[in-house]
Amino acid sequence: MHRIVILGGGTGGTLTANRLRKAYRQDEASVTVVDQDDTHLYQPGLLFVPFGLARPDDITRPRGRQLHDGIEYRATGVDRVETERREVVLEDGSTLGYDALVVATGSVLAPEETDGLTGPGWMERVFTFYTLDGAVGLEQALQRFDGGRLVVNVVDMPIKCPVAPLEFCFLADWYLRERGIRDAVDLTYVTPLDAAFTMPIAAQRLGGMLADRHITLVTEFNTGAVDGAGGRLISYDDREIGFDLAVVVPAHNGAPCIARSPGLGDELGFVPTDQHTLQSSVAPEIFAVGDAASLPISKAGSVTHFEGEVLVENVQRFLAGEPLDASYDGHANCFIETGFHKAMLIDFNYDVEPLPGHFPGPVGLPLMQETHLNHLGKLMFQWLYWHTLLPGRDIPGVHSSMPMSGKRQPSETREGAAL
Ligand SMILES: Cc1cc2nc3c(=O)[nH]c(=O)nc-3n(C[C@H](O)[C@H](O)[C@H](O)COP(=O)(O)OP(=O)(O)OC[C@H]3O[C@@H](n4cnc5c(N)ncnc54)[C@H](O)[C@@H]3O)c2cc1C
């Protein structure tokens, strides 16, 4: 009997476990998921919490309940992987041997890596909405905020969902207008990138949307320190940006258990992974999915979902001694909430940047356009997440390979879409 062990029971670990459980009879393979806590958080919902549009209870569910019958769930931390021995060492001291290992431990925020970020002012006038506590604290801070300088800052790349800080800006503009205090607020978006986003067509479109809303864009700002008490972001090249309220997306690393595993992670603790098969370059029996994988594409739930489909096929092929399927093309898509009950959808992959048109085909959701339909799509996605994506069901018409049908300007391609 094959022993399949999955580290992490978030988006990638859960959908992978449920798909693998369906693929094998109980007497053919055991599927074990290890996670350190029992609360599954729908992370895209964090965006809405600061604006009072979602409550913590709306976006959290018990983790174990998202796993199908026949999957063993170990609620404990992973200490490390001993790749030579093909063994996972758990924090409770026990070990798990495996024939195939799926690393789905995501990414962790590292606010302590930026001088002063977690010092005076942290969770008082400096917040992040990338954690549930931070998003809840920010909701209260925004309610108290009556005007002044509101700064949204991305410290470093890569981050999960690179459009989320832009969405925060668009929603903040909407929220402040609803409260009638938009004219009393200087809203600034501060990014280490040289534009609002990485890929030329999307960067131009999103940069234009910031300008339309009178949101100042500051580029190539590498935050070296945050002075919460004094209300200043300070870059490595000694530029300063003052704030009364700062919303910071801290640097991200791979999970610490990867760094503790000899030879498993790169310098940031992400797992070097083949971008088409999802097999790690560390050992053939180790695969990586989602944020944990070091790949030249966004760290996003959609990416995790599309990767998962190919990864599940390849775990089966590996265990059967067959050649792997190298079909993952970097497919990613994202609804970008833009305020005023509208959203924009982008769809792209390793080679093709977001293009206008429709998704998933000529008749479908509009791409690169702010529409109410896309806003409804963004809201409906939470239902799809719990009821279709996590249980490992297919979403009709949506596949791991990026569709070109429905897109315009298909001849435009680019090198390396790393976000
Ligand atoms: C604010 C925000 C908005 C977002 N919006 C979107 C969006 O609109 N669209 C989109 O596609 N994506 C979005 N994302 C990104 C998306 O949520 C993630 O990319 C996705 O959840 C990654 O899945 P994962 O399985 O790799 O990691 P996760 O879902 O984070 O799961 C990792 C799991 O590993 C576990 N783990 C880690 N270390 C250990 C250990 N040592 N022992 C045991 N368990 C461990 C963790 O507890 C966790 O459950 C957003 C993220 C944020 C923060």
Short mmCIF file of C-alpha atoms and ligand atoms in Angstrom, two decimals:
data_model
loop_
_atom_site.label_atom_id
_atom_site.label_comp_id
_atom_site.label_asym_id
_atom_site.label_seq_id
_atom_site.Cartn_x
_atom_site.Cartn_y
_atom_site.Cartn_z
CA MET A 1 0.00 0.00 0.00
CA HIS A 2 1.33 3.46 -0.94
CA ARG A 3 1.86 5.92 1.89
CA ILE A 4 1.08 9.50 0.83
CA VAL A 5 1.80 12.25 3.35
CA ILE A 6 0.70 15.84 2.83
CA LEU A 7 2.26 18.61 4.91
CA GLY A 8 -0.22 21.44 5.48
CA GLY A 9 -4.01 21.33 5.37
CA GLY A 10 -4.69 24.74 3.81
CA THR A 11 -5.90 25.33 0.26
CA GLY A 12 -3.37 23.09 -1.50
CA GLY A 13 -3.09 20.36 1.12
CA THR A 14 -6.86 19.96 1.42
CA LEU A 15 -7.73 19.87 -2.26
CA THR A 16 -4.80 17.57 -3.00
CA ALA A 17 -5.75 15.17 -0.20
CA ASN A 18 -9.39 15.04 -1.28
CA ARG A 19 -8.49 14.43 -4.92
CA LEU A 20 -5.97 11.73 -4.02
CA ARG A 21 -8.45 10.04 -1.70
CA LYS A 22 -10.89 9.81 -4.61
CA ALA A 23 -8.18 8.49 -6.91
CA TYR A 24 -7.20 5.52 -4.73
CA ARG A 25 -9.16 2.81 -2.94
CA GLN A 26 -8.51 2.62 0.81
CA ASP A 27 -6.48 -0.58 0.40
CA GLU A 28 -4.31 0.99 -2.35
CA ALA A 29 -3.02 4.08 -0.55
CA SER A 30 -3.13 5.82 2.81
CA VAL A 31 -3.47 9.60 2.72
CA THR A 32 -2.33 11.54 5.79
CA VAL A 33 -2.58 15.32 6.25
CA VAL A 34 -0.61 17.13 8.95
CA ASP A 35 -1.46 20.65 10.07
CA GLN A 36 -0.49 22.65 13.11
CA ASP A 37 -3.91 24.15 13.87
CA ASP A 38 -7.57 23.36 13.28
CA THR A 39 -8.86 26.57 11.74
CA HIS A 40 -9.09 26.77 7.96
CA LEU A 41 -9.12 30.43 6.93
CA TYR A 42 -10.50 31.57 3.57
CA GLN A 43 -7.67 34.05 3.06
CA PRO A 44 -9.20 36.08 0.20
CA GLY A 45 -11.92 37.02 2.72
CA LEU A 46 -9.33 38.93 4.81
CA LEU A 47 -9.55 41.78 2.31
CA PHE A 48 -13.15 42.49 3.28
CA VAL A 49 -12.78 42.39 7.08
CA PRO A 50 -11.21 45.87 7.55
CA PHE A 51 -14.14 47.44 5.68
CA GLY A 52 -16.80 45.63 7.72
CA LEU A 53 -17.78 43.54 4.69
CA ALA A 54 -16.91 40.16 6.28
CA ARG A 55 -16.64 38.90 9.83
CA PRO A 56 -14.10 36.35 11.09
CA ASP A 57 -16.83 33.71 11.50
CA ASP A 58 -17.79 34.10 7.84
CA ILE A 59 -14.34 33.10 6.58
CA THR A 60 -13.20 30.35 8.97
CA ARG A 61 -14.19 26.69 9.29
CA PRO A 62 -12.80 23.64 11.15
CA ARG A 63 -9.87 22.30 9.17
CA GLY A 64 -10.43 18.59 9.73
CA ARG A 65 -14.02 18.82 8.47
CA GLN A 66 -12.82 19.86 5.00
CA LEU A 67 -11.10 16.48 4.57
CA HIS A 68 -13.00 13.50 3.15
CA ASP A 69 -13.56 10.28 5.09
CA GLY A 70 -10.61 7.95 4.82
CA ILE A 71 -8.00 10.70 5.17
CA GLU A 72 -6.00 10.59 8.37
CA TYR A 73 -5.67 14.06 9.92
CA ARG A 74 -2.80 14.72 12.32
CA ALA A 75 -3.33 17.98 14.21
CA THR A 76 0.26 18.72 15.15
CA GLY A 77 3.15 20.74 13.80
CA VAL A 78 5.75 19.40 11.38
CA ASP A 79 9.20 19.82 12.84
CA ARG A 80 11.17 18.79 9.74
CA VAL A 81 11.50 16.37 6.85
CA GLU A 82 14.41 13.96 6.77
CA THR A 83 14.55 13.59 3.01
CA GLU A 84 17.26 10.91 2.99
CA ARG A 85 15.22 8.69 5.33
CA ARG A 86 11.90 9.58 3.62
CA GLU A 87 10.49 10.48 6.99
CA VAL A 88 8.58 13.42 8.48
CA VAL A 89 9.38 14.29 12.10
CA LEU A 90 6.37 15.79 13.88
CA GLU A 91 6.47 18.22 16.79
CA ASP A 92 4.84 15.62 19.04
CA GLY A 93 7.95 13.49 18.51
CA SER A 94 6.35 10.86 16.27
CA THR A 95 7.49 10.17 12.71
CA LEU A 96 5.69 9.44 9.45
CA GLY A 97 7.32 7.47 6.66
CA TYR A 98 6.20 8.17 3.09
CA ASP A 99 6.38 6.88 -0.46
CA ALA A 100 5.19 10.24 -1.82
CA LEU A 101 5.32 13.53 0.04
CA VAL A 102 3.35 16.66 -0.89
CA VAL A 103 4.65 19.89 0.65
CA ALA A 104 1.74 22.32 1.04
CA THR A 105 2.95 24.38 3.99
CA GLY A 106 2.28 27.73 2.32
CA SER A 107 4.15 30.91 3.16
CA VAL A 108 4.54 32.79 6.45
CA LEU A 109 4.71 36.50 7.12
CA ALA A 110 8.02 37.78 8.46
CA PRO A 111 7.26 41.27 9.87
CA GLU A 112 10.17 40.92 12.30
CA GLU A 113 12.57 41.07 9.32
CA THR A 114 11.79 44.78 8.81
CA ASP A 115 13.35 47.09 11.40
CA GLY A 116 10.75 48.60 13.69
CA LEU A 117 7.72 47.09 11.95
CA THR A 118 6.55 45.20 15.04
CA GLY A 119 7.86 47.90 17.43
CA PRO A 120 5.95 50.90 18.84
CA GLY A 121 2.78 51.58 16.87
CA TRP A 122 2.32 47.97 15.64
CA MET A 123 -1.40 47.15 15.80
CA GLU A 124 -2.04 50.79 16.84
CA ARG A 125 -1.25 52.81 13.72
CA VAL A 126 0.61 50.12 11.73
CA PHE A 127 -1.41 47.08 10.65
CA THR A 128 -1.49 44.25 8.18
CA PHE A 129 -4.69 42.73 6.80
CA TYR A 130 -2.78 39.54 5.88
CA THR A 131 -3.67 37.97 9.27
CA LEU A 132 -7.07 37.64 10.89
CA ASP A 133 -6.01 39.57 14.02
CA GLY A 134 -4.50 42.29 11.87
CA ALA A 135 -7.59 42.58 9.66
CA VAL A 136 -9.87 42.85 12.73
CA GLY A 137 -7.60 45.46 14.37
CA LEU A 138 -7.49 47.42 11.13
CA GLU A 139 -11.29 47.50 10.94
CA GLN A 140 -11.36 49.30 14.28
CA ALA A 141 -8.52 51.63 13.29
CA LEU A 142 -10.27 52.56 10.04
CA GLN A 143 -13.48 53.32 11.95
CA ARG A 144 -11.50 55.73 14.15
CA PHE A 145 -9.65 57.27 11.20
CA ASP A 146 -11.07 60.70 10.33
CA GLY A 147 -8.46 61.95 7.88
CA GLY A 148 -4.74 62.27 7.26
CA ARG A 149 -2.17 60.13 5.47
CA LEU A 150 -3.15 56.51 4.78
CA VAL A 151 -0.26 54.52 3.31
CA VAL A 152 -0.45 51.00 1.87
CA ASN A 153 3.00 49.42 1.62
CA VAL A 154 4.34 46.18 0.18
CA VAL A 155 7.70 45.55 1.84
CA ASP A 156 9.12 42.94 -0.53
CA MET A 157 8.18 40.35 -3.14
CA PRO A 158 7.07 37.59 -3.36
CA ILE A 159 3.80 37.97 -1.46
CA LYS A 160 0.59 36.00 -1.49
CA CYS A 161 -1.95 37.41 -3.92
CA PRO A 162 0.07 40.35 -5.27
CA VAL A 163 -3.09 42.20 -6.29
CA ALA A 164 -4.56 42.19 -2.74
CA PRO A 165 -2.77 45.41 -1.62
CA LEU A 166 -4.08 47.16 -4.75
CA GLU A 167 -7.57 45.86 -3.97
CA PHE A 168 -7.15 47.28 -0.48
CA CYS A 169 -6.40 50.72 -2.01
CA PHE A 170 -9.46 50.59 -4.27
CA LEU A 171 -11.72 49.51 -1.40
CA ALA A 172 -10.22 52.15 0.90
CA ASP A 173 -11.05 54.81 -1.71
CA TRP A 174 -14.64 53.51 -1.87
CA TYR A 175 -14.93 53.22 1.94
CA LEU A 176 -13.63 56.74 2.57
CA ARG A 177 -16.02 58.16 -0.04
CA GLU A 178 -18.94 56.30 1.56
CA ARG A 179 -17.98 57.93 4.85
CA GLY A 180 -17.71 61.33 3.17
CA ILE A 181 -14.08 61.89 4.22
CA ARG A 182 -12.19 61.00 1.04
CA ASP A 183 -11.10 64.63 0.50
CA ALA A 184 -9.52 64.63 3.97
CA VAL A 185 -7.27 61.64 3.19
CA ASP A 186 -4.01 61.36 1.24
CA LEU A 187 -4.02 57.77 0.03
CA THR A 188 -0.66 56.41 -1.16
CA TYR A 189 0.40 53.02 -2.54
CA VAL A 190 4.08 52.24 -1.95
CA THR A 191 5.62 49.28 -3.78
CA PRO A 192 9.11 47.88 -4.40
CA LEU A 193 8.13 47.25 -8.03
CA ASP A 194 8.81 49.78 -10.79
CA ALA A 195 5.08 50.05 -11.57
CA ALA A 196 1.72 49.30 -9.96
CA PHE A 197 2.08 45.65 -11.01
CA THR A 198 4.59 43.43 -12.75
CA MET A 199 3.26 42.73 -16.23
CA PRO A 200 3.12 45.65 -18.68
CA ILE A 201 -0.54 45.57 -19.78
CA ALA A 202 -1.89 44.91 -16.27
CA ALA A 203 0.57 47.39 -14.72
CA GLN A 204 -0.61 50.14 -17.04
CA ARG A 205 -4.28 49.35 -16.42
CA LEU A 206 -3.92 49.12 -12.63
CA GLY A 207 -1.69 52.21 -12.50
CA GLY A 208 -4.38 54.11 -14.42
CA MET A 209 -7.01 52.94 -11.96
CA LEU A 210 -4.93 54.27 -9.05
CA ALA A 211 -4.53 57.62 -10.83
CA ASP A 212 -8.27 57.83 -11.60
CA ARG A 213 -8.94 57.53 -7.86
CA HIS A 214 -6.26 60.09 -6.91
CA ILE A 215 -4.22 57.42 -5.16
CA THR A 216 -0.54 58.38 -5.25
CA LEU A 217 1.76 55.65 -6.56
CA VAL A 218 5.32 55.45 -5.16
CA THR A 219 7.48 52.85 -6.94
CA GLU A 220 10.89 51.23 -6.32
CA PHE A 221 10.57 51.90 -2.59
CA ASN A 222 12.37 49.14 -0.69
CA THR A 223 11.23 49.52 2.90
CA GLY A 224 14.19 49.19 5.24
CA ALA A 225 12.51 50.38 8.43
CA VAL A 226 9.15 51.41 9.83
CA ASP A 227 9.00 54.08 12.52
CA GLY A 228 5.55 53.44 13.95
CA ALA A 229 5.86 56.03 16.73
CA GLY A 230 7.04 58.76 14.36
CA GLY A 231 4.78 57.66 11.48
CA ARG A 232 7.46 57.11 8.82
CA LEU A 233 8.38 54.46 6.26
CA ILE A 234 12.10 54.62 5.52
CA SER A 235 13.61 53.04 2.42
CA TYR A 236 17.07 51.54 2.10
CA ASP A 237 18.02 54.53 -0.07
CA ASP A 238 16.91 56.92 2.72
CA ARG A 239 13.65 58.11 1.24
CA GLU A 240 10.85 58.71 3.77
CA ILE A 241 7.08 58.56 3.52
CA GLY A 242 5.02 59.90 6.41
CA PHE A 243 1.78 58.30 7.57
CA ASP A 244 -0.95 58.58 10.16
CA LEU A 245 -2.15 55.04 9.45
CA ALA A 246 -0.04 52.42 7.65
CA VAL A 247 -1.23 49.15 6.13
CA VAL A 248 1.84 47.01 5.54
CA VAL A 249 2.21 43.70 3.74
CA PRO A 250 5.32 42.20 5.39
CA ALA A 251 7.95 40.11 3.64
CA HIS A 252 7.04 36.43 3.13
CA ASN A 253 9.13 33.30 3.67
CA GLY A 254 8.48 29.61 3.35
CA ALA A 255 7.32 27.76 6.48
CA PRO A 256 10.12 27.42 9.07
CA CYS A 257 9.80 23.62 9.00
CA ILE A 258 11.11 23.71 5.41
CA ALA A 259 14.19 25.67 6.49
CA ARG A 260 14.75 23.06 9.25
CA SER A 261 14.64 20.20 6.71
CA PRO A 262 18.10 19.44 5.33
CA GLY A 263 18.25 20.25 1.62
CA LEU A 264 14.50 20.82 1.16
CA GLY A 265 14.21 24.61 0.79
CA ASP A 266 15.90 27.49 -1.00
CA GLU A 267 17.25 30.57 0.80
CA LEU A 268 13.71 31.85 1.51
CA GLY A 269 12.45 28.44 2.61
CA PHE A 270 10.48 27.68 -0.57
CA VAL A 271 10.81 24.30 -2.26
CA PRO A 272 12.61 24.27 -5.66
CA THR A 273 10.02 22.72 -7.94
CA ASP A 274 9.69 21.80 -11.60
CA GLN A 275 7.37 24.42 -13.02
CA HIS A 276 5.51 22.01 -15.29
CA THR A 277 5.30 18.76 -13.25
CA LEU A 278 5.29 20.10 -9.65
CA GLN A 279 7.88 17.50 -8.71
CA SER A 280 10.53 18.99 -6.45
CA SER A 281 14.11 19.07 -7.62
CA VAL A 282 15.11 17.80 -4.16
CA ALA A 283 13.91 14.20 -4.50
CA PRO A 284 11.62 12.49 -7.02
CA GLU A 285 9.13 11.39 -4.36
CA ILE A 286 8.65 14.96 -3.10
CA PHE A 287 6.14 17.31 -4.75
CA ALA A 288 5.20 20.87 -3.82
CA VAL A 289 1.98 22.81 -4.33
CA GLY A 290 0.81 26.35 -3.68
CA ASP A 291 2.75 29.03 -1.90
CA ALA A 292 5.39 26.55 -0.66
CA ALA A 293 6.66 25.93 -4.18
CA SER A 294 9.31 28.20 -5.64
CA LEU A 295 7.85 28.96 -9.07
CA PRO A 296 7.84 31.99 -11.39
CA ILE A 297 4.12 32.68 -10.92
CA SER A 298 1.91 34.37 -8.31
CA LYS A 299 1.40 32.81 -4.92
CA ALA A 300 -2.38 32.53 -5.18
CA GLY A 301 -5.22 30.17 -4.38
CA SER A 302 -6.10 29.90 -8.08
CA VAL A 303 -2.54 28.84 -8.87
CA THR A 304 -2.67 26.33 -6.02
CA HIS A 305 -5.90 24.90 -7.44
CA PHE A 306 -4.60 24.58 -11.01
CA GLU A 307 -1.28 23.14 -9.83
CA GLY A 308 -3.13 20.65 -7.65
CA GLU A 309 -4.86 19.03 -10.61
CA VAL A 310 -1.53 18.29 -12.34
CA LEU A 311 0.22 17.35 -9.09
CA VAL A 312 -2.42 14.76 -8.17
CA GLU A 313 -2.03 13.15 -11.60
CA ASN A 314 1.75 13.15 -11.17
CA VAL A 315 1.75 11.62 -7.69
CA GLN A 316 -0.22 8.73 -9.17
CA ARG A 317 2.10 8.46 -12.17
CA PHE A 318 5.16 8.56 -9.93
CA LEU A 319 3.83 5.80 -7.68
CA ALA A 320 2.96 3.73 -10.77
CA GLY A 321 6.46 4.25 -12.21
CA GLU A 322 5.10 6.16 -15.23
CA PRO A 323 6.47 9.35 -16.89
CA LEU A 324 5.12 12.54 -15.37
CA ASP A 325 2.66 14.92 -17.01
CA ALA A 326 4.47 18.21 -17.71
CA SER A 327 1.34 20.18 -18.53
CA TYR A 328 1.13 22.85 -15.82
CA ASP A 329 1.52 26.12 -17.73
CA GLY A 330 1.46 28.58 -14.81
CA HIS A 331 -2.26 29.24 -15.15
CA ALA A 332 -3.38 31.90 -12.66
CA ASN A 333 -6.45 34.06 -12.38
CA CYS A 334 -7.70 36.62 -9.97
CA PHE A 335 -10.76 38.75 -9.35
CA ILE A 336 -9.53 42.24 -8.42
CA GLU A 337 -12.11 44.00 -6.27
CA THR A 338 -12.17 47.64 -7.38
CA GLY A 339 -14.83 49.19 -5.11
CA PHE A 340 -18.35 50.43 -5.85
CA HIS A 341 -19.54 46.80 -6.26
CA LYS A 342 -17.27 46.14 -9.20
CA ALA A 343 -14.30 43.88 -9.85
CA MET A 344 -11.88 43.12 -12.67
CA LEU A 345 -10.80 39.62 -13.70
CA ILE A 346 -7.30 38.78 -14.94
CA ASP A 347 -6.18 35.44 -16.36
CA PHE A 348 -2.58 34.63 -17.30
CA ASN A 349 0.20 32.04 -17.21
CA TYR A 350 4.00 31.73 -17.39
CA ASP A 351 4.07 33.02 -20.96
CA VAL A 352 0.94 35.07 -21.56
CA GLU A 353 0.21 38.17 -19.56
CA PRO A 354 -3.32 39.29 -18.65
CA LEU A 355 -5.17 40.13 -21.86
CA PRO A 356 -8.59 41.63 -22.54
CA GLY A 357 -11.45 39.46 -23.77
CA HIS A 358 -13.54 36.93 -21.90
CA PHE A 359 -12.94 33.93 -19.59
CA PRO A 360 -13.12 30.96 -19.88
CA GLY A 361 -14.17 31.40 -23.53
CA PRO A 362 -15.68 33.93 -25.94
CA VAL A 363 -18.86 33.84 -23.84
CA GLY A 364 -17.86 34.33 -20.26
CA LEU A 365 -16.73 36.82 -17.67
CA PRO A 366 -15.15 40.01 -19.03
CA LEU A 367 -11.38 40.22 -18.65
CA MET A 368 -9.52 43.42 -17.69
CA GLN A 369 -12.81 45.31 -17.24
CA GLU A 370 -14.39 46.59 -14.05
CA THR A 371 -17.89 45.09 -13.97
CA HIS A 372 -20.59 44.24 -11.47
CA LEU A 373 -20.65 40.70 -12.89
CA ASN A 374 -17.01 40.20 -11.87
CA HIS A 375 -17.81 41.53 -8.38
CA LEU A 376 -20.53 38.88 -8.11
CA GLY A 377 -17.97 36.35 -9.34
CA LYS A 378 -15.57 37.41 -6.57
CA LEU A 379 -18.28 37.03 -3.94
CA MET A 380 -19.46 33.69 -5.33
CA PHE A 381 -15.94 32.36 -5.30
CA GLN A 382 -16.06 31.85 -1.53
CA TRP A 383 -18.94 29.38 -1.97
CA LEU A 384 -17.03 27.62 -4.75
CA TYR A 385 -13.96 27.45 -2.49
CA TRP A 386 -15.69 25.54 0.31
CA HIS A 387 -18.02 23.43 -1.84
CA THR A 388 -16.11 22.71 -5.06
CA LEU A 389 -12.44 23.60 -4.91
CA LEU A 390 -11.52 22.19 -1.48
CA PRO A 391 -13.56 18.98 -1.89
CA GLY A 392 -11.60 18.38 -5.11
CA ARG A 393 -14.49 18.77 -7.55
CA ASP A 394 -13.96 20.21 -11.04
CA ILE A 395 -15.32 23.68 -11.77
CA PRO A 396 -17.19 23.30 -15.10
CA GLY A 397 -15.32 24.97 -17.95
CA VAL A 398 -12.31 25.90 -15.78
CA HIS A 399 -9.15 23.84 -16.27
CA SER A 400 -5.56 23.83 -15.13
CA SER A 401 -4.41 24.95 -18.60
CA MET A 402 -5.00 28.59 -19.42
CA PRO A 403 -7.56 29.06 -22.24
CA MET A 404 -6.63 31.38 -25.15
CA SER A 405 -10.08 31.23 -26.69
CA GLY A 406 -11.88 34.43 -25.76
CA LYS A 407 -8.70 36.46 -25.33
CA ARG A 408 -7.56 39.27 -27.61
CA GLN A 409 -3.97 40.18 -28.68
CA PRO A 410 -2.88 36.53 -28.46
CA SER A 411 0.44 37.24 -30.16
CA GLU A 412 1.73 39.22 -27.17
CA THR A 413 3.87 37.05 -24.94
CA ARG A 414 6.48 37.75 -22.34
CA GLU A 415 9.39 36.13 -20.60
CA GLY A 416 9.21 35.09 -16.94
CA ALA A 417 6.01 36.21 -15.26
CA ALA A 418 7.50 36.08 -11.75
CA LEU A 419 5.32 38.03 -9.34
C1 LIG B 1 -5.24 38.92 2.15
C2 LIG B 1 -5.15 37.79 1.16
C3 LIG B 1 -5.96 37.81 0.06
C4 LIG B 1 -5.87 36.79 -0.89
N1 LIG B 1 -6.70 36.84 -1.97
C5 LIG B 1 -6.61 35.88 -2.92
C6 LIG B 1 -7.46 35.91 -4.06
O1 LIG B 1 -8.33 36.79 -4.20
N2 LIG B 1 -7.31 34.93 -4.98
C7 LIG B 1 -6.38 33.94 -4.85
O2 LIG B 1 -6.28 33.08 -5.73
N3 LIG B 1 -5.56 33.87 -3.77
C8 LIG B 1 -5.67 34.81 -2.81
N4 LIG B 1 -4.85 34.76 -1.70
C9 LIG B 1 -3.76 33.75 -1.63
C10 LIG B 1 -4.23 32.38 -1.22
O3 LIG B 1 -5.00 32.44 -0.04
C11 LIG B 1 -3.00 31.49 -0.98
O4 LIG B 1 -2.15 31.60 -2.09
C12 LIG B 1 -3.39 30.04 -0.83
O5 LIG B 1 -4.16 29.89 0.33
C13 LIG B 1 -2.15 29.15 -0.78
O6 LIG B 1 -2.49 27.86 -0.41
P1 LIG B 1 -1.42 26.93 0.29
O7 LIG B 1 -2.06 25.61 0.50
O8 LIG B 1 -0.14 26.98 -0.44
O9 LIG B 1 -1.13 27.64 1.69
P2 LIG B 1 -2.13 27.82 2.92
O10 LIG B 1 -3.54 27.77 2.48
O11 LIG B 1 -1.67 29.06 3.62
O12 LIG B 1 -1.87 26.54 3.82
C14 LIG B 1 -0.62 26.27 4.42
C15 LIG B 1 -0.90 25.38 5.61
O13 LIG B 1 0.33 24.83 6.09
C16 LIG B 1 0.23 24.77 7.49
N5 LIG B 1 1.58 24.70 8.05
C17 LIG B 1 2.62 25.55 7.87
N6 LIG B 1 3.69 25.16 8.58
C18 LIG B 1 3.33 24.03 9.23
C19 LIG B 1 4.00 23.15 10.12
N7 LIG B 1 5.27 23.36 10.52
N8 LIG B 1 3.33 22.09 10.60
C20 LIG B 1 2.05 21.86 10.22
N9 LIG B 1 1.37 22.65 9.39
C21 LIG B 1 2.00 23.72 8.89
C22 LIG B 1 -0.51 26.05 7.89
O14 LIG B 1 -1.09 25.95 9.17
C23 LIG B 1 -1.53 26.14 6.77
O15 LIG B 1 -2.76 25.54 7.11
C24 LIG B 1 -4.95 35.73 -0.70
C25 LIG B 1 -4.15 35.70 0.44
C26 LIG B 1 -4.24 36.73 1.37
C27 LIG B 1 -3.37 36.68 2.60
#
